[in-house]
Coordinates of C-alpha atoms in Angstrom, one line a residue:
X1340 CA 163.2 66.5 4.6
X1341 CA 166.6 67.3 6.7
X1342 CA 163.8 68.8 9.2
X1343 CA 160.9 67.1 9.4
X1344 CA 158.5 69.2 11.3
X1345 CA 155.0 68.6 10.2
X1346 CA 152.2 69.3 11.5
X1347 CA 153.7 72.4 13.3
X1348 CA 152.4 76.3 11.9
X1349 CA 154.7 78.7 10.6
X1350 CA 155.3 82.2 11.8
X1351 CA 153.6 83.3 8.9
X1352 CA 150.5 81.5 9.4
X1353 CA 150.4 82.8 12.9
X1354 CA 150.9 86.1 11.9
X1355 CA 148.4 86.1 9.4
X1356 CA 145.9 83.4 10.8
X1357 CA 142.8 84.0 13.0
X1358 CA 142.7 83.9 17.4
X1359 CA 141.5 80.1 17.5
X1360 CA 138.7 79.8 20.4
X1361 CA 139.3 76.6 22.5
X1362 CA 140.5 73.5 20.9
X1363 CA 139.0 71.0 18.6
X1364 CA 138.5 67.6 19.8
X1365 CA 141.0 64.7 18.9
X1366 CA 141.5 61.2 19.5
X1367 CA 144.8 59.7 19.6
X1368 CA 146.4 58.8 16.2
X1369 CA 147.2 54.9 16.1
X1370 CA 150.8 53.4 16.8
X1371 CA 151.6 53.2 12.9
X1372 CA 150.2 56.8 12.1
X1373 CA 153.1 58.7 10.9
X1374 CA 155.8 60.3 13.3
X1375 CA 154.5 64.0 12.1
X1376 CA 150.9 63.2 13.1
X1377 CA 151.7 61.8 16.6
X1378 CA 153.9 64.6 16.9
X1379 CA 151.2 67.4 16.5
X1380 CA 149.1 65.4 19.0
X1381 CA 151.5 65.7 21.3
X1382 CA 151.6 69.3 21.0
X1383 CA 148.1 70.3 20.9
X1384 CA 147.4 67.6 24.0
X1385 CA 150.5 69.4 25.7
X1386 CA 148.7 73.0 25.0
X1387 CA 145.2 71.9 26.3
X1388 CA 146.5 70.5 30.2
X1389 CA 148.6 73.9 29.8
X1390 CA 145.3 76.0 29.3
X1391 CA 143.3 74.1 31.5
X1392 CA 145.6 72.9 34.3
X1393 CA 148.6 75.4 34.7
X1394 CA 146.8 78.4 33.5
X1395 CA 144.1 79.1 36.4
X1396 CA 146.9 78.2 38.8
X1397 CA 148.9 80.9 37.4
X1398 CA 146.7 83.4 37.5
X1399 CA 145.9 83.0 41.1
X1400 CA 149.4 82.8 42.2
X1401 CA 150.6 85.5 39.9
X1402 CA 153.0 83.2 38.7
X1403 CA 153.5 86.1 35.9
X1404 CA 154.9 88.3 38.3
X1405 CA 157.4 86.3 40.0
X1406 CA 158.7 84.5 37.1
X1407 CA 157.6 84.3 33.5
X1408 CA 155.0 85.2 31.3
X1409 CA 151.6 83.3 30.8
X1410 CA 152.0 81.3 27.4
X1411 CA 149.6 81.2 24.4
X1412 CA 148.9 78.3 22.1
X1413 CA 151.0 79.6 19.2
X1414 CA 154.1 78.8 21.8
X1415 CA 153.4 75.5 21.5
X1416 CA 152.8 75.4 17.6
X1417 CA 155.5 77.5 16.5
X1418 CA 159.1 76.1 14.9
X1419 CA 162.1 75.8 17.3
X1420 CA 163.7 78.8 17.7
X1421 CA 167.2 79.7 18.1
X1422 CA 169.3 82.7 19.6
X1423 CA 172.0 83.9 18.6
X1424 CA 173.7 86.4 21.0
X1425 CA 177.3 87.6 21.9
X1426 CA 179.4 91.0 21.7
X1427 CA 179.0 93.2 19.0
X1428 CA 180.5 92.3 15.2
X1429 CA 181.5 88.6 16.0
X1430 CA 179.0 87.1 13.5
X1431 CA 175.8 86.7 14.5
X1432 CA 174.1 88.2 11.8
X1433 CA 176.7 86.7 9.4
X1434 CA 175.6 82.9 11.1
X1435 CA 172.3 83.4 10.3
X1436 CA 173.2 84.2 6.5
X1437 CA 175.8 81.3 6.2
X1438 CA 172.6 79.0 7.5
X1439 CA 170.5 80.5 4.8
X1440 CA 173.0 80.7 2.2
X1441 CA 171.6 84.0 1.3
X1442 CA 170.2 87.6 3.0
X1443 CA 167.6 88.2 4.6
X1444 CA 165.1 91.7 4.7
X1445 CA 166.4 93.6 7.1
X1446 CA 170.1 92.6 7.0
X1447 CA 172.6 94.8 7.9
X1448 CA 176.8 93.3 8.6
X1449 CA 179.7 95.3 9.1
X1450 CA 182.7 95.6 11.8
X1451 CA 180.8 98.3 13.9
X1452 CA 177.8 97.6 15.8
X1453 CA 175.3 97.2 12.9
X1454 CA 172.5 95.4 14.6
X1455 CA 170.8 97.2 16.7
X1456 CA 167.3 95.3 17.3
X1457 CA 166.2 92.1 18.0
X1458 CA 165.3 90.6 14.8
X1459 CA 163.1 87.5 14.4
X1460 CA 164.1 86.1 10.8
X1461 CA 160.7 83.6 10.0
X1462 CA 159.3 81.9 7.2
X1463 CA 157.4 84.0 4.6
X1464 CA 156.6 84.0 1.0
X1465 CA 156.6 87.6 1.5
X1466 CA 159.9 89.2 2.2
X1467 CA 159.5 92.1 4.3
X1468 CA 160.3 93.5 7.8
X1469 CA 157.3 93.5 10.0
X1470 CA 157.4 95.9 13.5
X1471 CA 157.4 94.9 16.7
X1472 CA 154.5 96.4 17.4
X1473 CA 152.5 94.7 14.4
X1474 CA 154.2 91.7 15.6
X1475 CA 153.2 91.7 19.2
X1476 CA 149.4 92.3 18.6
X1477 CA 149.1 89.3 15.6
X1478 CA 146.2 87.1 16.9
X1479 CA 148.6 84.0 17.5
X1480 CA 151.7 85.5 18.0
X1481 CA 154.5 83.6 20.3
X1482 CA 155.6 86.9 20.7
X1483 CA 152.3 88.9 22.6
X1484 CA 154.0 88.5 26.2
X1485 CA 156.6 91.3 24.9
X1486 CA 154.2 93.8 24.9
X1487 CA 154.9 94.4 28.4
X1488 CA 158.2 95.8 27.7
X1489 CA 156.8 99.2 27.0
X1490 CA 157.6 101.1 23.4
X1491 CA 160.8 101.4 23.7
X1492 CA 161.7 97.5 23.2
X1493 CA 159.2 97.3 20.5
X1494 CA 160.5 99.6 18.8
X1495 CA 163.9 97.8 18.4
X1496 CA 162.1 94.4 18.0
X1497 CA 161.1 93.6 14.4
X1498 CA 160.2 90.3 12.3
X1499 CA 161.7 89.3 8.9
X1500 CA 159.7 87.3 6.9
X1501 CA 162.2 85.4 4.2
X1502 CA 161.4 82.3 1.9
X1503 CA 164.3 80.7 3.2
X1504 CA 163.2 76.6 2.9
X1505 CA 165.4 76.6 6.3
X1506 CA 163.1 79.0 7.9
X1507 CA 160.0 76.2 7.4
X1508 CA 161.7 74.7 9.9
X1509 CA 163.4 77.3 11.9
X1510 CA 163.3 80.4 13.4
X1511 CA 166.5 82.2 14.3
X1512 CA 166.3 85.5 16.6
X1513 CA 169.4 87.8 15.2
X1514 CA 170.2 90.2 19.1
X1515 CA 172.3 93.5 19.5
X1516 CA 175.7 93.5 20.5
X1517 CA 176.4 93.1 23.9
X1518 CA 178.5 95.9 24.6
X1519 CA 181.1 97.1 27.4
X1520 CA 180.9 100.1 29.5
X1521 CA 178.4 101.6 31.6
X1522 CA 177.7 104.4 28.8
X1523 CA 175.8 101.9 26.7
X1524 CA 174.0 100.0 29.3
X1525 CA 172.6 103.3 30.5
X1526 CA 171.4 104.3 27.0
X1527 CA 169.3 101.1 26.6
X1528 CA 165.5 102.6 27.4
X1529 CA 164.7 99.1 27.7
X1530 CA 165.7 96.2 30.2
X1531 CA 168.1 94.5 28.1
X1532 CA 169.0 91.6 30.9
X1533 CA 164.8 90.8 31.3
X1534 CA 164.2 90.9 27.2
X1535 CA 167.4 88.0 26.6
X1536 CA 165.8 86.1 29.4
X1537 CA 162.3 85.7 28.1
X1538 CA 163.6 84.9 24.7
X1539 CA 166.5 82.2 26.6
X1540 CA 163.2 80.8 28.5
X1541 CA 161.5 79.9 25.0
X1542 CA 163.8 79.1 22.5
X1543 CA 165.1 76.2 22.1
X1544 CA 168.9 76.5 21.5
X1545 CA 170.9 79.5 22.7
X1546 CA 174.2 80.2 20.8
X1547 CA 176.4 82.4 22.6
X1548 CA 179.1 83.5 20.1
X1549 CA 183.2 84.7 20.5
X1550 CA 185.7 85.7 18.1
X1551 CA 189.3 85.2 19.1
X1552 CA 189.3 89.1 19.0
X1553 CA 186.7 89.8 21.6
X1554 CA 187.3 87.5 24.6
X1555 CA 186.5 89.4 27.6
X1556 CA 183.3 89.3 29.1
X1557 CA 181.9 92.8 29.7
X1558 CA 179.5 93.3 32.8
X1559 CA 176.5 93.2 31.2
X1560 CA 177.4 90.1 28.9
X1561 CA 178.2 88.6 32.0
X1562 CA 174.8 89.7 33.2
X1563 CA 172.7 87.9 30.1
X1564 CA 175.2 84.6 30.8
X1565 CA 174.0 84.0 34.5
X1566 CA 170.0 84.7 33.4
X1567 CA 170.8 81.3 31.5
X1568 CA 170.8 79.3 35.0
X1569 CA 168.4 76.9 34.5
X1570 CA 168.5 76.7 30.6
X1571 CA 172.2 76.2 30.5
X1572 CA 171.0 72.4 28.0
X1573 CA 170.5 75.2 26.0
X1574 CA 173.4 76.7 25.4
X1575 CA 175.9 76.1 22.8
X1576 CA 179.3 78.3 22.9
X1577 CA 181.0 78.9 19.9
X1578 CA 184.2 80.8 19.3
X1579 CA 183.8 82.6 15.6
X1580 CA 186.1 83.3 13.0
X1581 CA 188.7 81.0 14.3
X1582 CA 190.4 80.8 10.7
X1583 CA 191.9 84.1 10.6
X1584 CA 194.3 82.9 13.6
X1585 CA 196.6 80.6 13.0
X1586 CA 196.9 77.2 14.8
X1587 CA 199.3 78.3 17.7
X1588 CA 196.9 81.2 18.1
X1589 CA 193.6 79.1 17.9
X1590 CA 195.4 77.2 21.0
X1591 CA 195.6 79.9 22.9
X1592 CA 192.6 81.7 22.3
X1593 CA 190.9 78.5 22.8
X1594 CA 191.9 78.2 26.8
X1595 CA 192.2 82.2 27.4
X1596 CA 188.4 81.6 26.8
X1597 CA 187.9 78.6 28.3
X1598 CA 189.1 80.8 31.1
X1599 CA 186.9 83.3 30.8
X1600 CA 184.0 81.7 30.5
X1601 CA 185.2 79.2 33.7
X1602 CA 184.4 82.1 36.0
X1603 CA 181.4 83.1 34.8
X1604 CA 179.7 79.5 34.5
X1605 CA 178.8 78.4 37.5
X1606 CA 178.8 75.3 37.1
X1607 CA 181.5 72.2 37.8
X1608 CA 181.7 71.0 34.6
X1609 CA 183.6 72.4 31.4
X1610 CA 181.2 73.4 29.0
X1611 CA 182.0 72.6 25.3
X1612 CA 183.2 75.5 22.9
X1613 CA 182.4 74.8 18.9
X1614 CA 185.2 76.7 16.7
X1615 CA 184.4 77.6 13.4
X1616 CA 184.4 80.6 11.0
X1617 CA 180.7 80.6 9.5
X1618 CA 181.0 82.7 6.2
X1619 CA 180.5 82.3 2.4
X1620 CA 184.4 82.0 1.7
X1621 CA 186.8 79.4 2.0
X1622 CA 188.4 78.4 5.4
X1623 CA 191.6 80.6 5.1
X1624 CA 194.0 78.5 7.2
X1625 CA 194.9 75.6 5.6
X1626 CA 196.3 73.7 9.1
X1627 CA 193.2 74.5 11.0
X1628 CA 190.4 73.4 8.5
X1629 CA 190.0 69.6 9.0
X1630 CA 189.6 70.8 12.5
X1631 CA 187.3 73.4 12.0
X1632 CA 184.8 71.7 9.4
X1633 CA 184.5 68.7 12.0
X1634 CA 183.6 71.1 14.6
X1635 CA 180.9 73.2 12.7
X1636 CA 179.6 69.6 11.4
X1637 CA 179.1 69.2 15.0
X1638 CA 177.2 72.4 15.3
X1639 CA 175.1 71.6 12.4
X1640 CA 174.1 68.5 13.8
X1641 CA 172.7 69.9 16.7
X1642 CA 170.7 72.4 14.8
X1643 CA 169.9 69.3 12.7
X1644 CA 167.9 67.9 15.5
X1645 CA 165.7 70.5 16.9
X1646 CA 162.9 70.0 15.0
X1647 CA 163.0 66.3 15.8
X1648 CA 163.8 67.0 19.6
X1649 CA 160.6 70.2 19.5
X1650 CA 158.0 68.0 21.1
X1651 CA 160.1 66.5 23.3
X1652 CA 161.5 69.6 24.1
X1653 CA 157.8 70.9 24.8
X1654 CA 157.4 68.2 27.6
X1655 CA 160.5 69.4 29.3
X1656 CA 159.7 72.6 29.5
X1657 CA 155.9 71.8 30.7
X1658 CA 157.1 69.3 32.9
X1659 CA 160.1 72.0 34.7
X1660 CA 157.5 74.6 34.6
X1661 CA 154.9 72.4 36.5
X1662 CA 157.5 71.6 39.2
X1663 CA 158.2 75.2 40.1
X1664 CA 154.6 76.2 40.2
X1665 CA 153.9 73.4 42.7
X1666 CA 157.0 75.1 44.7
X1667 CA 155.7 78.4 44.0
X1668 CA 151.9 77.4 45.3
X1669 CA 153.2 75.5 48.4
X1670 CA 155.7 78.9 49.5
X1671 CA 152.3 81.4 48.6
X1672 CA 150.2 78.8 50.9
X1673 CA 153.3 78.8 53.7
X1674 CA 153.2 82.4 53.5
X1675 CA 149.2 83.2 54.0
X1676 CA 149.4 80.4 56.5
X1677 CA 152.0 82.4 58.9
X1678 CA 150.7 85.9 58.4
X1679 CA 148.0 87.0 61.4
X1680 CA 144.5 86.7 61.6
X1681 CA 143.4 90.8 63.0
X1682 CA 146.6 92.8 63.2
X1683 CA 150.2 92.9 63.1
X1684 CA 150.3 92.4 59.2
X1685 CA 153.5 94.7 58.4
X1686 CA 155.5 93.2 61.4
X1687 CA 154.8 89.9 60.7
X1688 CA 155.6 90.5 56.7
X1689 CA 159.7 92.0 57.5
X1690 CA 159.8 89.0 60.1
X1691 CA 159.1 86.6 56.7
X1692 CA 161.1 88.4 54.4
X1693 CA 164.1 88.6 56.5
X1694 CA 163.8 84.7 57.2
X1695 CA 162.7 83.9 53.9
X1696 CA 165.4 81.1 53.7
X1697 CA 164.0 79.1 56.7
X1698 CA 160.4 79.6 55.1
X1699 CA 161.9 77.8 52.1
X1700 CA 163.5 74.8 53.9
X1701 CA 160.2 74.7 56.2
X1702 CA 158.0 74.9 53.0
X1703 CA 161.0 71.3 51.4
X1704 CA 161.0 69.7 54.1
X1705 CA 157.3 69.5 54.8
X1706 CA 156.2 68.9 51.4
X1707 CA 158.8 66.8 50.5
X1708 CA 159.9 69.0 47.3
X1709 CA 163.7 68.5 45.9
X1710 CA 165.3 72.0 46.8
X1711 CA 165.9 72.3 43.0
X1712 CA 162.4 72.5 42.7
X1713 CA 161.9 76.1 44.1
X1714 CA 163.0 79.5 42.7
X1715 CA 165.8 81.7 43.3
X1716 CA 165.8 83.4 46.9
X1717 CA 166.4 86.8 46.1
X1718 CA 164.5 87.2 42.9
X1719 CA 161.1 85.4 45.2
X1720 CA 161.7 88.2 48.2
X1721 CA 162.2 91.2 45.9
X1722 CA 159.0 90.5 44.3
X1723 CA 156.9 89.1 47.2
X1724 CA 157.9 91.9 49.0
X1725 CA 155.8 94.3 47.0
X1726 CA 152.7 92.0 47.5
X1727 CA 150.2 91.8 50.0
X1728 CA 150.8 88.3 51.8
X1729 CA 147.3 88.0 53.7
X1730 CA 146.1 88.2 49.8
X1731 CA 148.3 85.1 48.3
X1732 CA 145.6 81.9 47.6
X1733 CA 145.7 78.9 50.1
X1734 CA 145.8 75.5 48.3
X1735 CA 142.7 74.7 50.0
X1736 CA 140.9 78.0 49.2
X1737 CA 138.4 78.5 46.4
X1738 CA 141.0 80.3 43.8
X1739 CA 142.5 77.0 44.1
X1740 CA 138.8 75.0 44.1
X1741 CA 139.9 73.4 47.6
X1742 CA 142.6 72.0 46.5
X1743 CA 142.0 70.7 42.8
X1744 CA 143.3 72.5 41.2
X1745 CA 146.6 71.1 42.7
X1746 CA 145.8 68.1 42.3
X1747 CA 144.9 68.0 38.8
X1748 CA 148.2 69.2 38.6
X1749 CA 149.9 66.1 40.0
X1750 CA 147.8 64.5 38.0
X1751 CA 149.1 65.9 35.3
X1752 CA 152.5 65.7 36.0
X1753 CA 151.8 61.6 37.3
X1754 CA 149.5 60.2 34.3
X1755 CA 148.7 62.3 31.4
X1756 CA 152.1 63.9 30.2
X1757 CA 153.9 60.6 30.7
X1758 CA 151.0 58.8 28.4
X1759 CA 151.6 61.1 25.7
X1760 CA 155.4 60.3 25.6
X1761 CA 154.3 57.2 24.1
X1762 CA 153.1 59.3 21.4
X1763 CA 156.9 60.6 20.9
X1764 CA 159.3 59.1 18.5
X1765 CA 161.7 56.8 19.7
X1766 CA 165.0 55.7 18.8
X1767 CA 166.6 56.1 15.7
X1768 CA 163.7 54.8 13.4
X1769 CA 162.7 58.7 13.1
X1770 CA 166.2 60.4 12.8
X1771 CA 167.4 58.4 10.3
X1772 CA 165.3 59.7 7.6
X1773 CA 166.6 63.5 8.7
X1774 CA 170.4 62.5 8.7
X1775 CA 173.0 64.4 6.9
X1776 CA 174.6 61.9 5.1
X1777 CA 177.5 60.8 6.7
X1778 CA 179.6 61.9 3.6
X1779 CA 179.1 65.4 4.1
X1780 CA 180.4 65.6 7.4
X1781 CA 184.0 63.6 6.5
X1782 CA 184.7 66.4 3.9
X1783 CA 188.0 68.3 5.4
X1784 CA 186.3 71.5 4.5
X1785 CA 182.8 73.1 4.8
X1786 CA 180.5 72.9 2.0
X1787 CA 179.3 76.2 0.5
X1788 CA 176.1 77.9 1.5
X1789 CA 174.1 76.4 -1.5
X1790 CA 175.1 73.3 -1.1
X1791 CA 175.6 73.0 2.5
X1792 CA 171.4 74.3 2.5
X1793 CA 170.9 71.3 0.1
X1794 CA 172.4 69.0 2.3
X1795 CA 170.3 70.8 5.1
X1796 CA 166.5 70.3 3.5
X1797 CA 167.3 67.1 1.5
X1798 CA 167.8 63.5 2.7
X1799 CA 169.4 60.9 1.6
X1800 CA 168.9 57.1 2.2
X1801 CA 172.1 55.3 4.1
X1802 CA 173.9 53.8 1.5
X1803 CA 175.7 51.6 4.8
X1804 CA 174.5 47.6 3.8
X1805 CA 175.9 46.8 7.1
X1806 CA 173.1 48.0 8.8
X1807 CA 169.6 46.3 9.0
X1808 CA 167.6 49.1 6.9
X1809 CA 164.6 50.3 9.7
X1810 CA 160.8 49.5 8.4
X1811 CA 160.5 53.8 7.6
X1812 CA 163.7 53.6 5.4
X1813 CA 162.6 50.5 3.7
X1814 CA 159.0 52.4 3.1
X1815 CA 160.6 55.6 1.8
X1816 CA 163.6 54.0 -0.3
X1817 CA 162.1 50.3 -1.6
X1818 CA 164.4 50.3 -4.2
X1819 CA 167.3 51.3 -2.2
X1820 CA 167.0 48.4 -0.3
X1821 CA 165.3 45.6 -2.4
X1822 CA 168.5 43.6 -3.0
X1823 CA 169.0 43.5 1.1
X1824 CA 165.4 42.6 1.5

C-alpha cells in the first residue's frame, strides 16, 4: 500500500478497545522479519523506556506543569497525524476533502467562518461524529491530556469517524479559523494559543494554510506561529487557491507573503511556501498549472512519507523530550541546591527569579548541557514562580532513587534508543514499495480526487530497467522483474 503502516492501531480501535495493563513481553524480530513488524517493535520498545524511564522523572519534576502533558501508550500507537490550521475560509476543511476525495461526518465549507471546533477526522467503519468529551475519556485515547482544558474546549473538540482507506493511515485534525481582532479572541472561553500547541507538539506535520486573499497575519495567528518554535521540521506553508490569480498576481502574492511570514519566523532561513488550489475542479488558470500540479505533487509526497517516517519520528520526539528533561532536572536540582536550609525562603526565591538567566548559564556550564537543551526563560520563571523551590527533587534524593533514575535516563538516551534504530528501515529498500509512481507526478495537471486516492493507497512496481530492482521489489513483483533477473 501507498502507506504502509502496519502494525500501528487505528483511532477506532483505540476508541473502542480496552485500557491495556503493562506491556507484553517481546523479543526482537530478526533482521529479515518484515519492515511493518520491526516497525511495531520499535514503537512498543520506544513506549516501555517512556513508561518506565521518563515517566517517574516526570512526575517528580512536574514536568507536566512546566511544559507538556504526560503521554499514554496510544501516543505511541496511533497513525501520524496532521494539522491543518490558518485564517478562516482558506481551505482547510476543503484540503482534507480533496485528500479524501469525498466528505466526511461532520463537514461543514463555505466563505464565512464555518468551522468552528477542532475536528479529528479518523478511521471508522462507522461514520459518525463522536464528542469531545466521549473522546477524551476512551480507555486509550491520544487525546485524554485535553481534558485539562476544562468544558469549554471540549465542547468544540469532536472526532469524525469516516471509512476513508486514507484515514487507515492518517489522521488529519480540521482547526477554527484564526481570526483578527481582539473581539474574537476575547470570546474564545478556551485558551486557543495552549490547545494549537499541544496538538503542534504531537502531530506530526503542521500545515499552515494562505490564500492570496488573506495574507496578513492577525495577532493571534501570529501568536499560534511562534508556539511552533521548536517544531518548526514540522511545518509546511502553503499558499491556497493560487489558481484564481493569475500568473503576475501569483508573483506577487507569492513575495508579499514571503514577507509576511519573514517577520514572523524567526529564523535565518527562508522557509519553503507550497502553492496550489486543492479542490475537486480543474485548475482554472491554464499558465499557472504545470506550476501548480508540481508543487502540490510536492506536498503529496511529503504526506506520502509520514507513515514511513512515524517510528522514526517517534525517536525524535523521545530523544528531544529526554534532553529537556535532563535540563529541566539539573535547573530543579540548581534551584533546591541554592535555596536556605531554616529561613529566608521568600527572599532567597525573588533573588533566583530575578537572576534566573545566570542560574541557567551556571546550571550549562557546570553540566556541560548545549544551551539548546534547556527551555524557554520566561515560560520556566512564570511557572516556577508559583512553586515552592525548597520542594523541587534533588537528583540525588529518593524521588530521584539517588540518582537513578537519571542515570537510567542517559542510559537510555546512550544505548537502548540507538539499538532500536537498527530496528528502523533504512534507505530506499522500504520507500520504494510506497512510491507514487513517477508518472503521476509529470502530469501538468492534478489528478482528480478518485483517482488521485487511487494513486494514494495503491502501489505500483518501477517500471525503470535502469535501476537494479531491490530484493523487497523483486519479492513483491517476480514477474515484473524476471527478465532482468
Amino acid at each position: 500500500a501507498f502507506f504502509c503502516c502496519s502494525g500501528v492501531t487505528t483511532m477506532e480501535e483505540l476508541f473502542y478497545g480496552k485500557a491495556r495493563g503493562g506491556f507484553p513481553p517481546s523479543t526482537p524480530p530478526p533482521h529479515s522479519a518484515p519492515d511493518a513488524e520491526k516497525k511495531d517493535y520499535v514503537l512498543r520498545e520506544l513506549a516501555k523506556i517512556y513508561c518506565s524511564v521518563y515517566k517517574p522523572i516526570e512526575e517528580a519534576t512536574k514536568f507536566d506543569v512546566f511544559y507538556s502533558s504526560l503521554l499514554n501508550e496510544a501516543e505511541f500507537r496511533t497513525p501520524p497525524m496532521v494539522l491543518l490550521i490558518g485564517p478562516y475560509s482558506v481551505g482547510k476543511t476543503s484540503f482534507i476533502h480533496y485528500l479524501l476525495g469525498r466528505s466526511f461526518p461532520g463537514e461543514r465549507v463555505g466563505p464565512e467562518p464555518t468551522t468552528d471546533r477542532f475536528v479529528a477526522v479518523m478511521y471508522g467503519e462507522d461514520e459518525r461524529t463522536i464528542p469531545g468529551n466521549a473522546l477524551t475519556v476512551a480507555p486509550n485515547s491520544p487525546f485524554r491530556a485535553l481534558q485539562r482544558e476544562g468544558n469549554h474546549f471540549l465542547s468544540r473538540f469532536e472526532g469524525s469517524l469516516c471509512s476513508s482507506p486514507l484515514l487507515e493511515h492518517l489522521t488529519l485534525i480540521d482547526t477554527p479559523g484564526v481570526l483578527s481582532g481582539e473581539k474574537q479572541r476575547v470570546a474564545r472561553l478556551y485558551d486557543f494559543d495552549v490547545v494549537v500547541q499541544w496538538f503542534a507538539e504531537r502531530v506530526d506535520l503542521i500545515i499552515l494554510l494562505f490564500d492570496p486573499f488573506k495574507l496578513d497575519i492577525s495577532d493571534e495567528l501570529m501568536s499560534v506561529i511562534k508556539g511552533f518554535k521548536g517544531h518548526e521540521d514540522k511545518v509546511r506553508v502553503v499558499l491556497n487557491k493560487a489558481d484564481q490569480v493569475s500568473q503576475q498576481q501569483l508573483m506577487r502574492v507569492y513575495g508579499a507573503l514571503m514577507w509576511s511570514l519573514g517577520k514572523v519566523l524567526e529564523t535565518p532561513e527562508v522557509c519553503r511556501v507550497y502553492v496550489g488550489s486543492f479542490h475537486d475542479e480543474e485548475l482554472k488558470d491554464p499558465d499557472t498549472a504545470p506550476l501548480l500540479a508540481a508543487e502540490m505533487a510536492d506536498l503529496l509526497s511529503d504526506l506520502r512519507d509520514l507513515p514511513h517516517q512515524s517510528a522514526l519520528r517517534r525517536v525524535n520526539e523521545l530523544v528531544k523530550r529526554a534532553r529537556l528533561l535532563k535540563a529541566h532536572c539539573y535547573l530543579l536540582d540548581h534551584l533546591r541546591e541554592q535555596m536556605p536550609a531554616v529561613y529566608g525562603f521568600d527572599r532567597k526565591k525573588k533573588e533566583l527569579i530575578d537572576t534566573m538567566p545566570a542560574q541557567f548559564r551556571a546550571v550549562c556550564r557546570a553540566r556541560g548541557l548545549s544551551p539548546g537543551d534547556f527551555p524557554d526563560i520566561q515560560r520556566f520563571t512564570a511557572v516556577a514562580r508559583e512553586l515552592d523551590f525548597s520542594a523541587f527533587p534533588k537528583i540525588q534524593g529518593t524521588r530521584m532513587r539517588k540518582g537513578k533514575s537519571l542515570a537510567d535516563l542517559e542510559y537510555a538516551l546512550a544505548e537502548t534508543i540507538p539499538a532500536l534504530m537498527e530496528f528502523l528501515p533504512r534507505g530506499n529498500a522500504a520507500k520504494q514499495a510506497d512510491q507514487i509512481p513517477q508518472a503521476a507526478t509529470d502530469e501538468q495537471a492534478p489528478l482528480p480526487p478518485r483517482q488521485q486516492q487511487e494513486h494514494l493507497v495503491t502501489a505500483q512496481p518501477a517500471d525503470d530497467a535502469t535501476q537494479p530492482p531491490t530484493a523487497h521489489a523483486v519479492e513483491e513483483y517476480p514477474s515484473q522483474y524476471a527478465k532482468t533477473i
